[in-house]
Structures are given as C-alpha cells and as structure tokens.
Coordinates of C-alpha atoms and ligand atoms in Angstrom, one line a residue:
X1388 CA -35.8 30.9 -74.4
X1389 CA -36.0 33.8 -71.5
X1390 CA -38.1 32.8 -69.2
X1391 CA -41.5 35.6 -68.1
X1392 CA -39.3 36.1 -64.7
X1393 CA -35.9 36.6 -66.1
X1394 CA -36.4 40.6 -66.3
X1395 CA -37.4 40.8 -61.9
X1396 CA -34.6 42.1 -60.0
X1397 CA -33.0 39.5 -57.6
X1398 CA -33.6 42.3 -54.6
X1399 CA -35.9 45.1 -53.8
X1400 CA -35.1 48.1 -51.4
X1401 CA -37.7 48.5 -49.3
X1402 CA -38.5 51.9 -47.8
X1403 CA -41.2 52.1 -44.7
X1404 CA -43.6 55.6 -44.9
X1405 CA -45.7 54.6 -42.6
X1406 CA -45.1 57.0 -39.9
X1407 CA -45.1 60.1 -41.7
X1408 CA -47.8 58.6 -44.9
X1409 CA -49.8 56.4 -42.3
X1410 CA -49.7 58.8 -39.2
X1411 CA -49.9 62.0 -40.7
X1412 CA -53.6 60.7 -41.7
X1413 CA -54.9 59.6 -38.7
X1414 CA -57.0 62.4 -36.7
X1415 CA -56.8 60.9 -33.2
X1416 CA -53.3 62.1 -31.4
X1417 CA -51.2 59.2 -31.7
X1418 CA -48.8 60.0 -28.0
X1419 CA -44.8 60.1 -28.9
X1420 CA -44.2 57.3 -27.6
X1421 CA -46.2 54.7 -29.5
X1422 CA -45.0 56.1 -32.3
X1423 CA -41.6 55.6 -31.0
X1424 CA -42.4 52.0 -30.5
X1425 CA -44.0 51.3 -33.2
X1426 CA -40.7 52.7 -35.2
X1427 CA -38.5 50.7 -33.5
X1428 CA -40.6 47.2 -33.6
X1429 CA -40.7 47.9 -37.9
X1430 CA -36.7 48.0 -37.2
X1431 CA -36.6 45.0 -34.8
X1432 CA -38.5 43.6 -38.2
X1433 CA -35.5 44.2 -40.7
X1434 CA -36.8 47.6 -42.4
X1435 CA -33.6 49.1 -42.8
X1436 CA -35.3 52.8 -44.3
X1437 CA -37.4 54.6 -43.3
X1438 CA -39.4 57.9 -43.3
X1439 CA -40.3 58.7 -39.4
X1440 CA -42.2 61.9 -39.9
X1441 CA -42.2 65.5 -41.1
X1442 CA -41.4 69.0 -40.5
X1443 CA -44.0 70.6 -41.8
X1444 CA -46.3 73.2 -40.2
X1445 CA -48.5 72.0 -37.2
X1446 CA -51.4 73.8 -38.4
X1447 CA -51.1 72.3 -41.4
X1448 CA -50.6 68.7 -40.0
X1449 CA -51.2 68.3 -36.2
X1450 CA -50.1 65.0 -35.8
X1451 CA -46.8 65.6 -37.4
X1452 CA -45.8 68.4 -34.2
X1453 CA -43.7 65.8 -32.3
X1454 CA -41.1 65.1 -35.2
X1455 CA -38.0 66.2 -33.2
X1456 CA -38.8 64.1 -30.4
X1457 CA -39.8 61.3 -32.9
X1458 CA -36.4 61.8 -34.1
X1459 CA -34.7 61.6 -31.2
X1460 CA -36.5 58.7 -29.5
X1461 CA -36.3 56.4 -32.3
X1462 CA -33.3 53.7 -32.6
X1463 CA -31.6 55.2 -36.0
X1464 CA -28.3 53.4 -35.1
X1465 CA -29.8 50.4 -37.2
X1466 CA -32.4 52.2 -39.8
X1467 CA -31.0 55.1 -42.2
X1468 CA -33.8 57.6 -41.4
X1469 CA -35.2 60.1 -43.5
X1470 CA -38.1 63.3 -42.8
X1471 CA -40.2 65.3 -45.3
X1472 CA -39.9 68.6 -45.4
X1473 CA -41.6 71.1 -47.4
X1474 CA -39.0 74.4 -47.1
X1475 CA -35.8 75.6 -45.6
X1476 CA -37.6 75.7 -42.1
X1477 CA -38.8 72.4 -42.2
X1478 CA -34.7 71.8 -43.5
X1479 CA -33.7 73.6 -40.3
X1480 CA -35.4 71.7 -37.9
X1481 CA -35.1 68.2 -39.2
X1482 CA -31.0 68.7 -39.6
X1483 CA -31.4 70.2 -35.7
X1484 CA -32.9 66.7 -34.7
X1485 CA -30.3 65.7 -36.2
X1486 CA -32.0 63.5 -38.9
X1487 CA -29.8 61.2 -41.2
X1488 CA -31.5 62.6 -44.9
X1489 CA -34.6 65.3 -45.9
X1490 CA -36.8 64.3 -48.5
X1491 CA -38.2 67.4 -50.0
X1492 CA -41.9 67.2 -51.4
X1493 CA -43.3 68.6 -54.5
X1494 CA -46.0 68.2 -57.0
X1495 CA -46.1 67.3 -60.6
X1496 CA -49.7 68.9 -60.9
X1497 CA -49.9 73.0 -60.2
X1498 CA -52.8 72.5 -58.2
X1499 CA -52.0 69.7 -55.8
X1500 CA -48.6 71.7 -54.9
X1501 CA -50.7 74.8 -54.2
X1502 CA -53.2 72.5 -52.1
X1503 CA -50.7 70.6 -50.6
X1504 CA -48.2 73.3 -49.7
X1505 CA -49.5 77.1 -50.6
X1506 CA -46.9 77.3 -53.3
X1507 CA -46.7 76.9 -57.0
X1508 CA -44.1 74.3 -58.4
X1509 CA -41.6 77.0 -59.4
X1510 CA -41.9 78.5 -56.0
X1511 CA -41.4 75.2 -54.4
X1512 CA -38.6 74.7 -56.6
X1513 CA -36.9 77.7 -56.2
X1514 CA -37.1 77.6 -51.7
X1515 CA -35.7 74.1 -52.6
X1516 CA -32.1 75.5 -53.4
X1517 CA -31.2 77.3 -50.3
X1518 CA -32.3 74.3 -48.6
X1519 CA -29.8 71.9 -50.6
X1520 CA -27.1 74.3 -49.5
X1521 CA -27.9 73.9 -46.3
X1522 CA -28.0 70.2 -46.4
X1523 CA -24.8 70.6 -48.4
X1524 CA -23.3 72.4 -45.5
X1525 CA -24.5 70.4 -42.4
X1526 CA -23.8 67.1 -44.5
X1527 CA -27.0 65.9 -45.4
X1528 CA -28.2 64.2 -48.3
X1529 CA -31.4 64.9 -49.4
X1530 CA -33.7 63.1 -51.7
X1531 CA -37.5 64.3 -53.6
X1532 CA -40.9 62.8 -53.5
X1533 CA -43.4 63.9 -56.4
X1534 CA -46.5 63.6 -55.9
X1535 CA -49.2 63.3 -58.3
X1536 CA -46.9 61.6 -61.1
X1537 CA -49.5 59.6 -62.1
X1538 CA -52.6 61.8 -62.0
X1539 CA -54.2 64.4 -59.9
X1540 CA -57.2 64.4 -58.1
X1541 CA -58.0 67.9 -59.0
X1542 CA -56.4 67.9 -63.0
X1543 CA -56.0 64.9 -64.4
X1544 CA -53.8 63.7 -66.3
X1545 CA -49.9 64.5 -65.6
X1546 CA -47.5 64.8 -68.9
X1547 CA -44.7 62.6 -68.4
X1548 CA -42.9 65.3 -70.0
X1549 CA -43.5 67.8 -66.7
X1550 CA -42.7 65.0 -64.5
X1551 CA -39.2 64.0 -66.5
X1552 CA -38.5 67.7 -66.3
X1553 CA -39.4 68.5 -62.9
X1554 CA -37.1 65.2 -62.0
X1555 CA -34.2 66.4 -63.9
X1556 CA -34.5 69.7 -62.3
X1557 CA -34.2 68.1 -59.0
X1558 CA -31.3 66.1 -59.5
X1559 CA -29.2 69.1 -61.2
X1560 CA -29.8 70.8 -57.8
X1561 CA -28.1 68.2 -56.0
X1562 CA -30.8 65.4 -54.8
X1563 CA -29.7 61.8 -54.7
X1564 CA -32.9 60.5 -55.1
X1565 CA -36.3 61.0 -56.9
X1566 CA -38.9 59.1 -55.5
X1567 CA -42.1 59.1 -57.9
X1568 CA -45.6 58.9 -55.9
X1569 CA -48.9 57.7 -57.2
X1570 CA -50.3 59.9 -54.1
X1571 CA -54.3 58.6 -55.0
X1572 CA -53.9 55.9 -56.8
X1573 CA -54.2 57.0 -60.2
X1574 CA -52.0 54.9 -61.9
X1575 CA -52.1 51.7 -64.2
X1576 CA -49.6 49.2 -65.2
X1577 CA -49.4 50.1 -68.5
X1578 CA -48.3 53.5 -67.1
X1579 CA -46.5 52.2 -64.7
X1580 CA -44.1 50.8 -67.1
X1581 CA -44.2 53.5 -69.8
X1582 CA -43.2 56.1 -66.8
X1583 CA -40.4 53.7 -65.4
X1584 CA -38.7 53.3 -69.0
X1585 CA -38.9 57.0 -69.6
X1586 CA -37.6 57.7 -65.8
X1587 CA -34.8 55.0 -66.3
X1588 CA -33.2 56.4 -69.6
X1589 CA -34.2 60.4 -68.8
X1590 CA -32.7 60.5 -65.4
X1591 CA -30.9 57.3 -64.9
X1592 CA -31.6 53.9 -63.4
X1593 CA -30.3 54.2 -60.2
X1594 CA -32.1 57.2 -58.2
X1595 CA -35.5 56.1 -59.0
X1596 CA -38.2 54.6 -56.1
X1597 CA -41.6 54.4 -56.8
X1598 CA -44.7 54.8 -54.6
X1599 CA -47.9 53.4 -55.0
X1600 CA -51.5 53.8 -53.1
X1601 CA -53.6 51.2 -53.4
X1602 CA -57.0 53.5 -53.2
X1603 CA -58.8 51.4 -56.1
X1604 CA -57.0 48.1 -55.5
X1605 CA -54.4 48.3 -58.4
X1606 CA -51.3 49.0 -55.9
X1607 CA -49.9 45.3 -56.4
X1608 CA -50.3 45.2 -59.6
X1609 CA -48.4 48.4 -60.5
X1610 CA -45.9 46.9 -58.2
X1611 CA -45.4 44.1 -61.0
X1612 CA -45.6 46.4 -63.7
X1613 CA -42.6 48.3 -62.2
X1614 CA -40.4 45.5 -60.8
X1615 CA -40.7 44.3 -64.8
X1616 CA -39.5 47.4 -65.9
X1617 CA -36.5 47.0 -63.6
X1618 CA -37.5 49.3 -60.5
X1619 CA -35.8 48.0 -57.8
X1620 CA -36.6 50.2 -54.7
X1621 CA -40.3 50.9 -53.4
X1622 CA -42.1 52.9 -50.3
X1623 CA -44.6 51.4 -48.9
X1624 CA -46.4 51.7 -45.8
X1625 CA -46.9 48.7 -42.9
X1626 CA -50.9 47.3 -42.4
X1627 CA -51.5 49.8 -45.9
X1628 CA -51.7 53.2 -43.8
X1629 CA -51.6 56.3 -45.7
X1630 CA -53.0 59.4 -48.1
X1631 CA -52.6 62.5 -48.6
X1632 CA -54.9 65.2 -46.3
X1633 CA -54.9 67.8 -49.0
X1634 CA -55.7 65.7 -51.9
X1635 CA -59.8 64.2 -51.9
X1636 CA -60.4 60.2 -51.6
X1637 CA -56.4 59.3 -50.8
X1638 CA -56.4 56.1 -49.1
X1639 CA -53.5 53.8 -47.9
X1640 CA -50.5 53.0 -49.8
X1641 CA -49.3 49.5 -50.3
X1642 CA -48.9 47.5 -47.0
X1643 CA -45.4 46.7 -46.5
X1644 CA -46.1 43.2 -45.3
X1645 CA -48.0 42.5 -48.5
X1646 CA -45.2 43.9 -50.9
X1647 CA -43.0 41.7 -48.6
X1648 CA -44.9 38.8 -48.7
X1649 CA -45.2 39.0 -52.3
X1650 CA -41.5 39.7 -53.0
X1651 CA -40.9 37.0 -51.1
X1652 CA -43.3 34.4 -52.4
X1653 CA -41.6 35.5 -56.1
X1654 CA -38.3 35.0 -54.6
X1655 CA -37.5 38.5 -54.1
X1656 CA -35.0 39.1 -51.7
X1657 CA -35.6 42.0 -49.3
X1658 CA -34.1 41.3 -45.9
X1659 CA -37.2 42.0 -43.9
X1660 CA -37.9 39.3 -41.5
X1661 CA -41.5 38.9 -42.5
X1662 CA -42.7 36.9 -39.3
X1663 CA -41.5 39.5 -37.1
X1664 CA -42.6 42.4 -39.6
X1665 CA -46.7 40.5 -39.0
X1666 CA -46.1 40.6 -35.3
X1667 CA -45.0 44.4 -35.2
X1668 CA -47.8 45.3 -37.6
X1669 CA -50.5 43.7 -35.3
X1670 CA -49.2 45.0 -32.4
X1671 CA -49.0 48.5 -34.0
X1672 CA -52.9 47.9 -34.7
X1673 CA -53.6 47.0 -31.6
X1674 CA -52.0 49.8 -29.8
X1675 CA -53.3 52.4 -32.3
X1676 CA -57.2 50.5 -32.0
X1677 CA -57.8 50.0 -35.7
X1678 CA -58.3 47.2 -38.1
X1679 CA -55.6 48.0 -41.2
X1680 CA -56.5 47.5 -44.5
X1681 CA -53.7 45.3 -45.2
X1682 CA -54.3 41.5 -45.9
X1683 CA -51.7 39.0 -44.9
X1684 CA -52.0 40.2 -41.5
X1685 CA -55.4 38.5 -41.7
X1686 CA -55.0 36.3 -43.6
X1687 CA -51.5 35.1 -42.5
X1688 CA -48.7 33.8 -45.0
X1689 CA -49.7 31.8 -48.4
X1690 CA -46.8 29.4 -46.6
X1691 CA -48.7 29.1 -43.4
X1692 CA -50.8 25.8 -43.7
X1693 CA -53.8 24.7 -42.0
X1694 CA -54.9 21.8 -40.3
X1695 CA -57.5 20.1 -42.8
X1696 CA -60.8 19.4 -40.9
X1697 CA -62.0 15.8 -40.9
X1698 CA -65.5 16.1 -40.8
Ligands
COA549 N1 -42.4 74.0 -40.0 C1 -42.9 74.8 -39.0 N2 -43.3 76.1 -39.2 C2 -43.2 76.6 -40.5 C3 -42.7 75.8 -41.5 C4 -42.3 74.4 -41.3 N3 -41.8 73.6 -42.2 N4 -42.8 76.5 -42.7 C5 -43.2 77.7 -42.4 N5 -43.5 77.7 -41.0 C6 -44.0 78.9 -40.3 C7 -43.3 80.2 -40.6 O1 -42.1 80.3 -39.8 C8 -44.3 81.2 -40.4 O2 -44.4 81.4 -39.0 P1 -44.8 82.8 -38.4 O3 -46.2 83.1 -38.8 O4 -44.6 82.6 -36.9 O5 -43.7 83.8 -38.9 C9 -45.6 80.5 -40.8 O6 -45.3 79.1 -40.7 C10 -46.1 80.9 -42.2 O7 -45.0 80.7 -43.1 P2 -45.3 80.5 -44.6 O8 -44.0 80.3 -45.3 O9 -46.2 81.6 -45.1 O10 -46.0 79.1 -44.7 P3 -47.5 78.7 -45.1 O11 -48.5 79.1 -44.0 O12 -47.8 79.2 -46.5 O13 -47.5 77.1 -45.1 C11 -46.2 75.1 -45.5 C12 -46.6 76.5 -46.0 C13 -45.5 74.4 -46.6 C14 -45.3 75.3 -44.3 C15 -47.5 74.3 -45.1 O14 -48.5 74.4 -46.1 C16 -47.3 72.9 -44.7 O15 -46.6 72.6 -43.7 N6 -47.8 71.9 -45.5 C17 -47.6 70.5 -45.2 C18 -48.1 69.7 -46.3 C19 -48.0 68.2 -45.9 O16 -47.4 67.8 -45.0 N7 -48.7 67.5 -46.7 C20 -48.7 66.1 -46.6 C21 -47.6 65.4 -47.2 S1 -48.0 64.8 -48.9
ZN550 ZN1 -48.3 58.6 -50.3

C-alpha cells in the first residue's frame, strides 16, 4: 500500500528572496555593504539561488537604488543570481551589472499590476518582448514572477484560467521559468493543490516555483499542499522578511530556515547547511536591529535537545 509520503519529492530547490522581497520592505536605508554581507553569509550557508535586488525605479522603491553595486559586490561565483525588473530599463541595467538572469514581474489581477507598476497586464506584457530580445542577445535567461495568483488584495479572487493564460503567454515569449507568488497570503491548500495540478499539466512540470507569504499563518501549510502536488522548487525569504509595498497588509514570506528546517526534518534534501543558514540569519538580524518573524531561529532546531532540569 503507498505510503501518505510516497508522492514528496526526494529534493526541493530552494530559491532565497530575501534581499529584494525582505529589503525592499524595510524603510530604514539598509548601507551596501550589509547587504553585501548579508548575501554572501546566505551563500557561505549553501543557498545556491538567489534574487539580490531590483531594477526598478528609485522613486518607486528607495531601498532598491544600490542594485548595481549590490551586484557587483556580492560573491555570484558560487550562487546563480537573479534581479527583478519591471521593463526594458530595468533589463538594461541589470544585464550592465552584469547579472546572471532577470526575473520579470507581473500581475495576475488588473489592479495590483497597475498599483504595483503604472501599467495594465497587456502593457506589461507587451514592454516584456523587447526585453526578452535583449536578454536573448546579451545571453540572458530570464524567468517571470506573478503576483497575485492566489488573490488580490484589492479584487479578489484570481481565475486560474487568467493566471494559466498569462503563464502560457510568458513561456511562448521565451521565459524559462514561471514563478507563481501568493504576494499577501491569500492562498489555501486546497488551492494550492488545485493551482499546481492545473500549472503542471497547462504549462509543464518543470518551470514551475511557487511563492508563499505567510501573512495569516497558512505559509507552511501551503508549502505541504504543493510539495504533495509534486512542486519541487520554492522562494522563500531568510528570518520570514518580505511583502509587497504597493499591495495593503503584505507581510513576510516563508522564512527560509523554517522551510529548511521543515524539509529537512521530512527528509527533504536541499543542500543548505541549516546550522550555518541560523547563524547567518541571526547575524543578519542583528546587523539590521530587528527581531524576524521567523521561528526556528528562536526556537532553535526540533533536533537540538535540552538539558532536562532536575529540580
Ligand atoms: N529603473 C530606473 N528608472 C526607470 C525604470 C527602471 N526600471 N523604468 C523607468 N524609469 C525611468 C524612465 O527612464 C523615466 O525617466 P525620465 O523621467 O528621466 O525620462 C521615468 O522613470 C518614468 O518612466 P515610466 O516608464 O513612465 O515609468 P513610471 O514612472 O510609470 O514607473 C515603473 C514604472 C515600473 C518603473 C515603476 O512603477 C517601478 O519601478 N515600480 C516598481 C515596483 C516594485 O518594485 N514593486 C515591488 C515588487 S513586487
Ligand atoms: Zn513576495
């Protein structure tokens, strides 16, 4: 008899936001050089993707105006490295940092892309084509992030439908990737599943990540509902940093060294040094002065054991 396990995938891709989902949050200037080193310690840690920022427009996101000299500080000899980019000026000046892939960003719900970037979806879509030839031409791959797959903050409910179609259109232009983002934590696990099955057969099983922000606590859980349903890759961002700043009540995705931790006490192999991945994540909250919302960095590993008191 199959046994309720036998479905899990044996290894999981993990993919670090953090310093463009976590940072691009945070309204105190975080200097170029903790970022750098907070980069590089997730690195030291095993993470072996990664998002490092954006090139978008510093009005728009302050915190994000370093990105070439995030680039080109960070060790990317070990860590394939990714930026998002909105249009074909962010394109331009990620490929002149000299960044490894783009990650273009759109909306499944009309009024988050107009919040999020001034544009409707089909205007998003259509800027997105000259920037695939330039990619094409400075040999870059480029992957997508939608946002909003699983609800929007300001509509609703989001038809699988527009997301399958908007995720098919993406990959006929030439993305390698579609990575499907709960951006406030809308979703459920019964969702979660129905949308990976549809995902897997409409656009194939391969090119699919998903994203989850654990804003009303159900992050982990969708998680599960998405590693049964044979997702293998996931985003997620360290000590649980994140949200979106033009979408109302986003909060922080799921910590990577709880999705680790979890993986790993189900057996999951991801080949993130978890020890070292708790020390860079409580250093990175001590040089940014916060307390992160993740858990195992407070409460340590469910492996860790304690000296039983005698009295
Ligand atoms: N980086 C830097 N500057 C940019 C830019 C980019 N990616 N895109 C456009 N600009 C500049 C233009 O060159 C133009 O400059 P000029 O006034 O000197 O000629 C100016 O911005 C206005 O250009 P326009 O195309 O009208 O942009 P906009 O003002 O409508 O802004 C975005 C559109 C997409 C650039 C902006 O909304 C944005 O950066 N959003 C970021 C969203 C984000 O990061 N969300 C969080 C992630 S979920
Ligand atoms: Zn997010």
């Amino acid at each position: 008899m199959a046994g309720w396990g036998d479905t899990l995938p044996q290894s999981v891709e993990i993919v670090e936001v953090g310093p463009r989902d976590g940072f691009q949050i945070l309204p105190d200037w975080i200097e170029t050089s903790d970022k750098v080193r907070i980069i590089n310690s997730l690195i030291g840690a095993g993470i072996r993707r990664m998002e490092v920022t954006s090139f978008v427009h510093p009005r728009a996101v302050p915190q994000m105006r370093d990105a070439m000299e995030v680039v080109q500080g960070i060790d990317r000899d070990r860590c394939a490295c990714f930026a998002m980019v909105p249009n074909l000026k962010g394109a331009e000046r990620a490929i002149e940092a000299g960044i490894g892939m783009l990650n273009l960003i759109v909306s499944a719900s009309e009024s988050h892309n107009q919040s999020n970037v001034r544009m409707s979806i089909e205007e998003s879509l259509a800027g997105f084509g000259p920037v695939l030839a330039v990619a094409r031409e400075a040999g870059v791959p480029v992957r997508a992030s939608m946002s909003t797959v699983f609800g929007c903050p300001f509509e609703g409910h989001v038809p699988v439908a527009r997301v399958l179609e908007i995720g098919r259109r993406l990959l006929d232009m030439g993305c390698v990737e579609l990575n499907l983002c709960d951006t406030t934590g809308m979703a459920n696990p019964r969702q979660v599943a129905h949308l990976a099955c549809k995902a897997r057969k409409a656009l194939g099983a391969q090119c699919i990540v998903m994203h989850f922000h654990n804003t009303r606590g159900i992050g982990a859980a969708n998680l599960l509902a998405a590693l049964q349903a044979g997702i293998n890759r996931f985003e997620a961002s360290f000590g649980g940093l994140g949200g979106c700043p033009f979408a109302p009540g986003a909060a922080g995705n799921v910590a990577t060294e709880d999705m680790v931790h979890m993986l790993s006490e189900m057996e999951i192999y991801t080949g993130v040094d978890l020890p070292a991945l708790l020390d860079a994540v409580r250093q990175a909250e001590k040089t940014l002065n916060m307390v992160f919302p993740g858990q195992v960095i407070k409460a340590g590993r469910s492996c860790d054991l304690h000296v039983r008191p005698t009295t």
